Short mmCIF file of C-alpha atoms in Angstrom, two decimals:
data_model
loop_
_atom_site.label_atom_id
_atom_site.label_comp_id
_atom_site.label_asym_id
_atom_site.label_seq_id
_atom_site.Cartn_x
_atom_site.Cartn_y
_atom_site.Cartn_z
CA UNK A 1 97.87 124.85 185.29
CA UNK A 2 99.00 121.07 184.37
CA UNK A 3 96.57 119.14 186.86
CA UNK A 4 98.99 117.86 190.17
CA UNK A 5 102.25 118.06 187.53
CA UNK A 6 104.88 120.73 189.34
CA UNK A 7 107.10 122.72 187.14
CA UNK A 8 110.73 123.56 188.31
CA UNK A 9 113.40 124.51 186.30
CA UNK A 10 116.52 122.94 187.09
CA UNK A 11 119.88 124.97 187.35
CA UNK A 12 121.69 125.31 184.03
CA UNK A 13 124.97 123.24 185.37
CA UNK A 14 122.46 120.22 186.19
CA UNK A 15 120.51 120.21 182.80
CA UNK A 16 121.12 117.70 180.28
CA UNK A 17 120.69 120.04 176.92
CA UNK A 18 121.15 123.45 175.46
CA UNK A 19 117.65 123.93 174.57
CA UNK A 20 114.07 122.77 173.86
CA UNK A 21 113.01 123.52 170.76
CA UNK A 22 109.22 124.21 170.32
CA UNK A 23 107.95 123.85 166.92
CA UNK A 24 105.15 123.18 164.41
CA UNK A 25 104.92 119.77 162.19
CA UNK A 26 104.77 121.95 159.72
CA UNK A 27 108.22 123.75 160.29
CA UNK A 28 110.13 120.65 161.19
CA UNK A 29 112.35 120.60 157.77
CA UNK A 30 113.49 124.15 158.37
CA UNK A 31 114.58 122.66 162.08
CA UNK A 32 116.25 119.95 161.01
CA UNK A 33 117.75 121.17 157.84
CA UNK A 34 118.86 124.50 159.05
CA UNK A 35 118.92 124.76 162.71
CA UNK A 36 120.17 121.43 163.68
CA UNK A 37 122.02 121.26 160.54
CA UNK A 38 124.14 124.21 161.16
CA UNK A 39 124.81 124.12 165.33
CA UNK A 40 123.63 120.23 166.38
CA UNK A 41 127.15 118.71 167.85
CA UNK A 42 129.23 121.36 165.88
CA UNK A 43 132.51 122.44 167.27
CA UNK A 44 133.27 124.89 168.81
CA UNK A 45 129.99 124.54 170.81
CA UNK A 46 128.27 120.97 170.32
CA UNK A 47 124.94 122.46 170.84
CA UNK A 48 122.68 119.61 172.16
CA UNK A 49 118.53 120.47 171.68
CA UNK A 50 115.84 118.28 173.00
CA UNK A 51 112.64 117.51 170.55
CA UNK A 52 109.50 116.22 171.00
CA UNK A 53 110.67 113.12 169.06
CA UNK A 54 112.56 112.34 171.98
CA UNK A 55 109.87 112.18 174.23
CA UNK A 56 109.04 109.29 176.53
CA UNK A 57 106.76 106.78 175.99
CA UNK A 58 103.69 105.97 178.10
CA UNK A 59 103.96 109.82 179.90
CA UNK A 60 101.28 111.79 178.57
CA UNK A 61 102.47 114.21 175.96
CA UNK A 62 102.27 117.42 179.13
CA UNK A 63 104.47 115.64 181.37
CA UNK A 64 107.09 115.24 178.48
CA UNK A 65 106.71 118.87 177.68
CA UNK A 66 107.38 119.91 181.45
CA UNK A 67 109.96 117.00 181.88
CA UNK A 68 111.81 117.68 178.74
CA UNK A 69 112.01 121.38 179.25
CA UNK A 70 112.96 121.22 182.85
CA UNK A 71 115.98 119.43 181.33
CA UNK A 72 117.16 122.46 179.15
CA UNK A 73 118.94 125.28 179.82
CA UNK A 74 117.02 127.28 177.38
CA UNK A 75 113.69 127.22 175.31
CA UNK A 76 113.71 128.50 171.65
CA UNK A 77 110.69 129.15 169.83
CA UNK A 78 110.79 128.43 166.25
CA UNK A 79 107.43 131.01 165.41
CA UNK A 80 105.30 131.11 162.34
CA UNK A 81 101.79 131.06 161.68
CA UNK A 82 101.63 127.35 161.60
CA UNK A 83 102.94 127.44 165.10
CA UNK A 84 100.99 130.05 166.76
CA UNK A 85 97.93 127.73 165.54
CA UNK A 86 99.47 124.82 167.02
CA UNK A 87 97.65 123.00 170.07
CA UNK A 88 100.79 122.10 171.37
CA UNK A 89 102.86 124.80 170.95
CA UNK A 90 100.64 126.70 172.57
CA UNK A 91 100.79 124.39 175.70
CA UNK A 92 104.71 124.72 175.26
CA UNK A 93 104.65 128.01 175.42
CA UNK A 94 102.49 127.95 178.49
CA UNK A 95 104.96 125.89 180.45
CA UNK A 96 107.54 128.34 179.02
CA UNK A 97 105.71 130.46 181.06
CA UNK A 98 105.37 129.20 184.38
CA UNK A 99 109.07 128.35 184.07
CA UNK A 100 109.91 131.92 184.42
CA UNK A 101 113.40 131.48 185.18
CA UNK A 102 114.27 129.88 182.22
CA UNK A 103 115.84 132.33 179.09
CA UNK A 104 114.00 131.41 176.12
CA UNK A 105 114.75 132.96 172.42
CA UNK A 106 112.31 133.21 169.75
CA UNK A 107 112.66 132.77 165.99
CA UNK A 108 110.69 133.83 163.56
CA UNK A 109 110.13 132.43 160.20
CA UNK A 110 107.74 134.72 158.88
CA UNK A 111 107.59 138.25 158.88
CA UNK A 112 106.06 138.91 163.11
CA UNK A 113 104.45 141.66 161.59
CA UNK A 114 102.04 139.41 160.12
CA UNK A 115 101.17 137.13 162.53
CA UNK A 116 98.32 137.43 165.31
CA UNK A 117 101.44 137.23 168.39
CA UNK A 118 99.67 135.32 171.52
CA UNK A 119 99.46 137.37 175.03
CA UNK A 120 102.41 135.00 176.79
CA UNK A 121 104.84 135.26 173.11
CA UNK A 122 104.24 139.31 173.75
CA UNK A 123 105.26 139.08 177.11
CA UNK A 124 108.49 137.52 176.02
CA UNK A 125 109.12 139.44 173.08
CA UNK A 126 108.79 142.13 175.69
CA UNK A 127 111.46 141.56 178.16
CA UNK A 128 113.58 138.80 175.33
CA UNK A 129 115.79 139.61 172.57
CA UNK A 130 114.03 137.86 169.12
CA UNK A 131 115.80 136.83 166.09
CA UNK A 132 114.08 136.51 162.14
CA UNK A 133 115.19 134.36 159.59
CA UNK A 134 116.31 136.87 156.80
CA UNK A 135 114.50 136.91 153.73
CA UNK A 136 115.05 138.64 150.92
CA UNK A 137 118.16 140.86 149.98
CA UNK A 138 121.25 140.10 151.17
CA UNK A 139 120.40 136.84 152.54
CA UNK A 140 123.40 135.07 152.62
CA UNK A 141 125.38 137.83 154.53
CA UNK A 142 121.96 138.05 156.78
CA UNK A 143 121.93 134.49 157.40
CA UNK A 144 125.71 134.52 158.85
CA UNK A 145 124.57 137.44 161.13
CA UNK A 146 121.49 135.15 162.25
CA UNK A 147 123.34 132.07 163.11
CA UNK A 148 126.32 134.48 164.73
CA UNK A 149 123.25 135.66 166.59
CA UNK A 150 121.84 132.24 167.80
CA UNK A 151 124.48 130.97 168.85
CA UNK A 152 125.43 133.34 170.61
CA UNK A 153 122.20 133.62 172.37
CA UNK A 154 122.14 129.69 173.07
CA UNK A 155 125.84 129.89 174.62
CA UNK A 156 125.25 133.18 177.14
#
């Protein structure tokens, strides 16, 4: 799949994070002002998440993908259109996928209904739990239940 690069997923107890989190440019504010914002180093967790900011330099950009997620005990999927149309995120979610042995948790942003979901996102959504960022009424009492949720889902 990755040219001579081989994918193994580490057990949880020797991984250095809580999760990878796979994202579009274009949904980095909603990561870093919401998601890290609310669970990076927090008590009673201290959630730690691996970027691609933190990648390597001088490794091509698919051996920090498969090195960085091999690292985390999870992989979360921050999921909106922007992402799905992502290059990279695609290739993320690929080596989500030959790292089947890792539990990875999917967010969406946008309403999944109106998205065109790829074939290996389906598959997880298929045998994986998904949250969606509330919208609408409600949404502070929905966004309590959402980040009760995640956490709870990064922590299992």
């Amino acid at each position: 799949m990755f040219q001579g690069l081989q994918l193994e997923a580490r057990p949880e107890e020797n991984c250095e994070y809580d999760a990878f989190i796979s994202f579009s440019n274009h949904d980095a504010q909603w990561v870093e002002e919401e998601l890290l914002a609310k669970l990076e180093n927090k008590p009673p967790n201290h959630l730690t998440f691996c970027l691609s900011q933190m990648f390597i330099g001088g490794r091509t950009i698919i051996e920090n993908i498969v090195g960085s997620m091999e690292k985390c005990k999870k992989l979360v999927f921050v999921t909106s259109k922007r992402s799905i149309e992502s290059y990279w995120c695609k290739k993320e979610l690929e080596t989500a996928y030959s790292l089947q042995n890792k539990r990875v948790i999917i967010i969406f942003l946008e309403d999944r209904n109106k998205l065109k979901i790829p074939r290996q996102l389906r598959v997880f959504m298929n045998t994986t739990t998904y949250l969606e960022w509330p919208h609408g009424d409600h949404i502070d009492e929905r966004r309590k239940v959402f980040w009760i949720r995640l956490e709870r889902a990064l922590t299992s």
